[in-house]
Short mmCIF file of C-alpha atoms in Angstrom, two decimals:
data_model
loop_
_atom_site.label_atom_id
_atom_site.label_comp_id
_atom_site.label_asym_id
_atom_site.label_seq_id
_atom_site.Cartn_x
_atom_site.Cartn_y
_atom_site.Cartn_z
CA MET A 194 22.48 17.22 -44.37
CA ALA A 195 22.78 19.82 -41.43
CA GLU A 196 24.98 20.91 -39.16
CA ARG A 197 24.36 22.14 -35.39
CA SER A 198 27.25 22.90 -32.79
CA ILE A 199 26.38 23.20 -28.97
CA GLU A 200 29.22 24.50 -26.92
CA LEU A 201 29.59 23.43 -23.27
CA GLU A 202 30.46 26.18 -21.55
CA GLY A 203 31.86 25.82 -18.02
CA ILE A 204 30.54 22.58 -18.03
CA ASP A 205 31.74 19.50 -17.22
CA PRO A 206 32.14 17.04 -20.83
CA ARG A 207 32.29 14.03 -18.72
CA GLU A 208 29.41 15.07 -16.20
CA PHE A 209 27.01 15.98 -19.28
CA TYR A 210 27.94 13.51 -21.29
CA GLY A 211 27.59 10.30 -18.59
CA VAL A 212 29.30 8.04 -17.81
CA GLY A 213 30.42 5.88 -20.82
CA ASN A 214 29.24 8.56 -23.01
CA ALA A 215 26.18 7.17 -21.37
CA HIS A 216 23.53 10.19 -21.72
CA LEU A 217 25.01 10.62 -25.04
CA SER A 218 24.18 7.19 -25.79
CA GLN A 219 20.63 8.00 -24.33
CA ILE A 220 19.85 10.45 -26.28
CA SER A 221 21.16 8.79 -29.74
CA ALA A 222 18.59 6.24 -29.11
CA LEU A 223 15.63 8.80 -28.72
CA TYR A 224 17.41 10.40 -32.20
CA PRO A 225 18.71 7.43 -34.27
CA LYS A 226 18.54 9.32 -37.80
CA LEU A 227 20.67 11.76 -36.54
CA ARG A 228 24.36 11.56 -35.66
CA LEU A 229 26.11 12.95 -32.67
CA VAL A 230 29.65 13.87 -32.43
CA ALA A 231 31.26 15.08 -28.95
CA ARG A 232 34.52 16.49 -29.25
CA GLY A 233 35.81 17.71 -25.76
CA SER A 234 32.95 21.17 -24.82
CA THR A 235 31.64 20.98 -28.62
CA LEU A 236 28.62 18.71 -28.93
CA LYS A 237 27.93 18.43 -32.71
CA VAL A 238 24.02 17.17 -34.57
CA LEU A 239 24.41 16.17 -37.89
CA GLY A 240 21.24 14.71 -40.04
CA GLU A 241 18.33 16.31 -41.20
CA GLU A 242 17.66 19.79 -41.03
CA LYS A 243 14.07 20.15 -39.16
CA GLU A 244 15.61 17.08 -37.15
CA THR A 245 18.69 18.77 -36.29
CA ASP A 246 16.73 22.10 -35.21
CA LYS A 247 14.41 20.13 -32.66
CA LEU A 248 17.05 18.30 -30.55
CA ALA A 249 19.42 21.56 -31.09
CA ALA A 250 16.93 23.44 -29.01
CA ARG A 251 16.06 20.57 -26.54
CA LEU A 252 19.71 20.18 -26.17
CA ASP A 253 19.81 23.79 -25.20
CA ALA A 254 16.95 23.70 -22.60
CA LEU A 255 18.38 20.43 -21.37
CA LEU A 256 21.76 22.31 -21.34
CA LYS A 257 20.01 25.64 -18.97
CA TYR A 258 18.56 22.37 -16.86
CA TYR A 259 21.80 21.18 -16.32
CA THR A 260 23.48 24.76 -15.68
CA LYS A 261 20.70 25.82 -13.06
CA TYR A 262 20.65 22.63 -11.14
CA GLY A 263 23.88 20.90 -11.64
CA HIS A 264 22.90 17.48 -12.79
CA ILE A 265 21.13 15.68 -15.49
CA SER A 266 19.82 11.53 -14.88
CA PRO A 267 18.06 9.54 -17.60
CA GLU A 268 14.18 10.23 -16.32
CA VAL A 269 14.92 14.46 -16.79
CA ILE A 270 16.86 13.14 -20.02
CA ASP A 271 13.86 11.18 -21.73
CA LEU A 272 11.30 14.05 -20.11
CA MET A 273 13.48 16.78 -21.94
CA LEU A 274 14.75 15.05 -25.31
CA SER A 275 11.55 12.50 -26.03
CA GLU A 276 9.35 13.03 -29.45
CA GLY A 277 6.76 13.83 -26.99
CA GLY A 278 7.62 15.88 -24.65
CA GLU A 279 8.53 19.27 -24.18
CA PRO A 280 11.58 20.79 -21.96
CA SER A 281 10.94 21.40 -18.11
CA ALA A 282 12.49 21.37 -15.19
CA PRO A 283 11.27 21.22 -11.90
CA VAL A 284 11.61 23.66 -9.58
CA PRO A 285 13.35 23.81 -6.19
CA GLY A 286 10.38 25.65 -4.19
CA GLN A 287 8.00 22.74 -5.28
CA ASP A 288 9.69 20.81 -2.78
CA SER A 289 10.86 22.55 0.63
CA ASP A 290 13.32 20.40 2.20
CA VAL A 291 15.29 21.22 -1.18
CA ILE A 292 17.47 24.52 -1.28
CA VAL A 293 19.60 23.35 -4.51
CA TYR A 294 20.21 20.42 -6.72
CA GLY A 295 24.20 19.84 -6.41
CA ASN A 296 26.47 17.58 -9.09
CA ALA A 297 25.61 13.62 -9.83
CA GLY A 298 21.87 13.86 -8.92
CA ASN A 299 23.17 15.13 -5.40
CA ILE A 300 20.05 17.03 -3.90
CA VAL A 301 21.07 19.02 -0.78
CA ARG A 302 18.44 19.37 1.85
CA ALA A 303 17.26 20.67 5.24
CA ARG A 304 17.64 17.75 6.77
CA THR A 305 16.95 18.05 10.63
CA ALA A 306 14.98 21.01 12.21
CA ASN A 307 17.50 23.69 12.63
CA GLN A 308 18.58 23.40 8.90
CA LYS A 309 15.04 23.98 8.23
CA ARG A 310 14.80 27.01 10.27
CA LEU A 311 18.41 28.60 8.88
CA VAL A 312 16.45 28.10 5.66
CA THR A 313 13.30 29.83 6.90
CA ASP A 314 15.06 32.73 8.57
CA TYR A 315 16.98 33.03 5.07
CA ASP A 316 14.16 34.57 4.09
CA THR A 317 13.43 37.44 5.98
CA ASN A 318 16.32 37.74 7.68
CA ASP A 319 19.70 40.08 5.94
CA LEU A 320 21.72 38.72 8.75
CA LEU A 321 22.08 35.27 10.31
CA PHE A 322 24.04 33.92 13.06
CA ALA A 323 24.54 29.47 12.75
CA ILE A 324 25.90 28.20 15.94
CA GLY A 325 26.42 25.01 16.74
CA PRO A 326 28.85 21.36 17.19
CA ALA A 327 30.35 20.13 14.65
CA GLY A 328 29.03 18.46 12.24
CA SER A 329 25.63 19.70 12.40
CA GLY A 330 25.59 20.87 8.58
CA LYS A 331 25.66 24.53 9.76
CA THR A 332 28.17 25.46 7.39
CA TYR A 333 27.47 23.50 4.43
CA THR A 334 23.30 24.72 4.64
CA ALA A 335 24.32 28.25 4.44
CA ILE A 336 26.87 27.60 1.25
CA ALA A 337 23.67 25.39 -0.33
CA LEU A 338 21.59 28.36 0.50
CA ALA A 339 24.10 30.85 -1.05
CA VAL A 340 24.60 28.53 -4.40
CA ARG A 341 20.89 28.87 -4.65
CA ALA A 342 20.65 32.95 -4.41
CA LEU A 343 23.68 32.56 -6.96
CA LYS A 344 21.48 29.96 -9.33
CA ASN A 345 18.58 32.31 -8.82
CA LYS A 346 20.07 35.74 -9.60
CA GLU A 347 19.64 36.62 -6.56
CA VAL A 348 23.37 38.23 -6.01
CA LYS A 349 26.25 38.58 -8.61
CA ARG A 350 28.88 36.68 -6.34
CA ILE A 351 29.49 34.22 -3.30
CA ILE A 352 32.27 35.43 -0.62
CA LEU A 353 33.05 32.82 1.56
CA THR A 354 36.03 33.64 4.43
CA ARG A 355 37.46 32.42 7.65
CA PRO A 356 39.90 33.54 10.25
CA ALA A 357 43.44 32.28 9.65
CA VAL A 358 43.87 31.14 12.91
CA GLU A 359 45.26 28.21 13.15
CA ALA A 360 47.55 29.08 10.42
CA GLY A 361 49.42 32.02 12.17
CA GLU A 362 53.17 32.04 12.15
CA LYS A 363 53.13 28.63 10.86
CA LEU A 364 52.42 29.63 7.34
CA GLY A 365 55.53 30.80 6.53
CA PHE A 366 57.03 27.00 6.86
CA LEU A 367 54.48 26.35 4.53
CA PRO A 368 55.73 25.87 0.55
CA GLY A 369 54.66 28.67 -1.81
CA ASP A 370 52.65 31.98 -2.07
CA MET A 371 49.88 32.61 0.31
CA LYS A 372 47.07 31.56 -1.81
CA GLU A 373 48.92 27.98 -1.51
CA LYS A 374 48.85 28.38 2.28
CA LEU A 375 45.90 29.22 2.94
CA ASP A 376 44.19 27.40 0.45
CA PRO A 377 44.40 23.92 3.04
CA TYR A 378 42.99 25.73 5.35
CA LEU A 379 40.20 26.63 3.63
CA GLN A 380 39.48 23.16 1.84
CA PRO A 381 36.39 22.91 3.77
CA LEU A 382 34.74 25.74 2.02
CA TYR A 383 35.60 24.31 -1.40
CA ASP A 384 34.53 20.85 -0.55
CA ALA A 385 31.03 22.01 -0.35
CA LEU A 386 31.14 24.06 -3.43
CA ASN A 387 32.57 21.31 -5.50
CA ASP A 388 29.07 18.88 -4.39
CA MET A 389 27.08 21.58 -5.70
CA ILE A 390 28.67 23.56 -8.89
CA PRO A 391 30.42 21.77 -11.72
CA ALA A 392 34.17 21.48 -11.54
CA ALA A 393 34.38 23.54 -14.66
CA LYS A 394 32.10 25.91 -14.00
CA LEU A 395 33.21 26.34 -10.43
CA ALA A 396 36.97 27.27 -11.76
CA LYS A 397 34.83 29.83 -14.15
CA PHE A 398 33.72 31.08 -11.33
CA ILE A 399 36.63 31.98 -9.13
CA GLU A 400 38.44 32.95 -11.96
CA GLU A 401 36.43 35.95 -12.46
CA GLY A 402 35.47 36.62 -8.92
CA VAL A 403 32.51 35.45 -8.96
CA VAL A 404 33.40 33.25 -6.42
CA GLN A 405 36.14 34.14 -3.91
CA ILE A 406 37.37 32.40 -0.91
CA ALA A 407 39.44 34.86 1.49
CA PRO A 408 41.00 34.89 5.00
CA LEU A 409 38.75 37.35 6.60
CA ALA A 410 42.09 39.97 7.26
CA PHE A 411 41.25 40.26 2.98
CA MET A 412 37.83 41.84 3.53
CA ARG A 413 38.93 45.06 5.44
CA GLY A 414 38.62 48.15 3.53
CA ARG A 415 35.73 46.61 1.49
CA THR A 416 31.93 47.23 0.56
CA LEU A 417 30.27 44.09 -0.37
CA ASP A 418 27.20 45.04 -2.43
CA ASN A 419 24.79 42.40 -4.33
CA ALA A 420 26.52 39.17 -2.45
CA PHE A 421 25.96 36.51 -0.23
CA VAL A 422 29.07 36.17 2.32
CA ILE A 423 29.43 33.72 4.83
CA LEU A 424 32.01 33.94 7.58
CA ASP A 425 32.87 30.23 8.73
CA GLU A 426 34.70 29.46 12.06
CA ALA A 427 33.80 32.72 13.45
CA GLN A 428 34.57 31.93 17.26
CA ASN A 429 38.04 32.27 16.38
CA THR A 430 37.32 36.14 15.67
CA THR A 431 38.23 39.19 17.96
CA LEU A 432 35.19 41.74 18.67
CA PRO A 433 37.05 43.97 16.64
CA GLN A 434 38.03 41.61 13.96
CA ILE A 435 33.61 40.28 13.53
CA LYS A 436 32.73 44.14 13.98
CA MET A 437 34.64 44.95 10.75
CA PHE A 438 33.17 41.96 8.71
CA LEU A 439 29.82 43.13 9.70
CA THR A 440 30.62 46.35 8.66
CA ARG A 441 31.30 45.18 5.38
CA MET A 442 27.81 45.01 4.26
CA GLY A 443 26.18 46.84 1.48
CA ARG A 444 23.29 46.33 -1.39
CA ASN A 445 20.97 43.53 -1.48
CA ALA A 446 24.09 41.41 0.30
CA LYS A 447 22.96 38.46 2.32
CA PHE A 448 25.58 37.71 5.56
CA ILE A 449 25.73 34.59 7.84
CA VAL A 450 27.98 33.76 10.13
CA THR A 451 28.76 30.36 11.30
CA GLY A 452 30.77 29.00 14.50
CA ASP A 453 30.94 26.69 17.30
CA ILE A 454 31.56 28.19 20.12
CA THR A 455 33.24 24.94 22.51
CA GLN A 456 35.86 25.06 19.78
CA ILE A 457 38.10 28.04 20.29
CA ASP A 458 41.41 28.05 19.11
CA LEU A 459 42.11 32.06 20.29
CA PRO A 460 45.19 32.21 22.81
CA ARG A 461 42.66 33.30 25.16
CA PRO A 462 39.01 31.42 24.32
CA SER A 463 37.37 34.88 26.48
CA ASP A 464 38.71 36.85 23.62
CA SER A 465 36.41 35.57 21.21
CA GLY A 466 34.13 38.05 19.87
CA LEU A 467 31.40 36.20 18.36
CA THR A 468 29.81 35.71 21.66
CA ARG A 469 29.50 38.98 22.69
CA ALA A 470 28.31 40.17 19.01
CA LEU A 471 25.50 37.54 19.35
CA GLU A 472 24.55 39.84 22.89
CA LEU A 473 25.32 43.29 20.86
CA VAL A 474 23.16 42.32 17.72
CA SER A 475 20.45 39.87 18.68
CA GLY A 476 17.47 42.74 18.70
CA ILE A 477 18.23 44.28 16.27
CA ASP A 478 15.66 43.73 13.32
CA GLY A 479 16.79 41.83 10.38
CA VAL A 480 19.25 39.40 12.33
CA ALA A 481 18.58 36.08 13.28
CA THR A 482 20.14 33.52 15.20
CA VAL A 483 19.37 29.72 14.66
CA THR A 484 21.14 27.35 17.17
CA PHE A 485 22.09 23.81 16.29
CA ASP A 486 22.28 21.48 18.84
CA LYS A 487 23.65 16.95 18.73
CA GLY A 488 20.41 16.24 17.32
CA ASP A 489 21.73 17.86 13.89
CA ILE A 490 24.74 15.89 13.49
CA VAL A 491 24.40 14.44 10.58
CA ARG A 492 27.59 12.94 9.99
CA HIS A 493 29.13 9.13 11.11
CA PRO A 494 27.23 7.99 14.56
CA LEU A 495 29.89 8.00 16.27
CA VAL A 496 30.49 11.86 15.67
CA LYS A 497 27.59 12.74 18.32
CA ARG A 498 28.99 9.98 20.83
CA ILE A 499 31.86 11.75 20.50
CA VAL A 500 30.68 15.87 20.69
CA GLU A 501 28.37 14.62 23.93
CA VAL A 502 32.25 12.49 26.06
CA PHE A 503 33.87 15.93 25.31
CA ASP A 504 30.63 18.15 26.61
CA LYS A 505 30.95 15.79 29.55
CA TYR A 506 34.74 16.30 29.98
CA ALA A 507 34.23 20.42 29.14
CA ALA A 508 31.65 20.60 32.24
CA ARG A 509 33.61 18.33 34.29
CA GLN A 510 36.61 20.55 33.82
CA LEU A 511 35.04 23.50 34.64
CA GLU A 512 32.90 22.36 37.97
CA GLU A 513 36.50 21.44 39.03
CA SER A 514 37.97 24.71 38.07
CA GLY A 515 35.10 26.37 39.81
CA LYS A 516 35.41 24.02 43.08
CA ARG A 517 39.19 25.06 43.25
CA ALA A 518 38.18 28.85 42.95
CA ASP A 519 35.89 28.15 46.30
CA ARG A 520 38.49 26.34 47.75
CA ARG A 521 41.10 29.67 47.42
CA ALA A 522 38.59 32.20 48.17
CA GLY A 523 37.87 30.51 51.49
CA LYS A 524 41.60 30.12 52.27
CA GLU A 525 42.32 34.43 51.47
#
């Protein structure tokens, strides 16, 4: 009897084996003469040598598929492991709307016109600005592009950063070290990555520095080569901060800056460097700006209505402020 061992390196065995080992049961049914023994991240195949070699080769192809797309399904298993099938895998580019294949069969698509424009502009520009309201998918789409670039070996690492404005002096009152203090603020970035990269593989990437998530201050003094870098919540940067970030760009780097100019948390909103940076670099070749709007909001339908009423309120406040300024000018 021959034995072959398959190592699930950087892969969560529970996701590969399926709920209740459903995927293993399907594979066993396709190869009834063989015995599969799963022990943690090691999968052993036992049986007649020719059959074990065949299944081991096809399992290796299935693992490569999973590593690239982050999911497998009964249909994929049947196609790649059936007696008459040849190992193969769909390519994301065959569906123009698909950016990356995420976890548990999750397919990340460009779902709106501006999301699709961001994907298209990415191909011809090294620096992109994605500006728009909360829930429009600008950051999620940017992270999906970063994960795709990493999987396709276009870059060697992903770096996600935010200006830690809300934390401010309150950091000292939070428990834990600096990472533990800042992680809750950076959690939205972790959430997006967890949708697209298997948990075990993401943990390994973070440990090895392939994926880095850090506050903006940590970018100072670095040159970022072969990297996909995303600055999120850029409306909360000052002009010197955003200049510092943009000048970190090294060779073979892609930068995406996301922000919502209606949600500035700086003590003085006029200090935001995002709007000024947009004016300064908009005419440079290789720089593109995609402006998202309420039509791109893909969260709960109520979010779109909430954004609308807040926008109307802000417009009224601006109008009343202008009238008060006119009255004061008249008195003078």
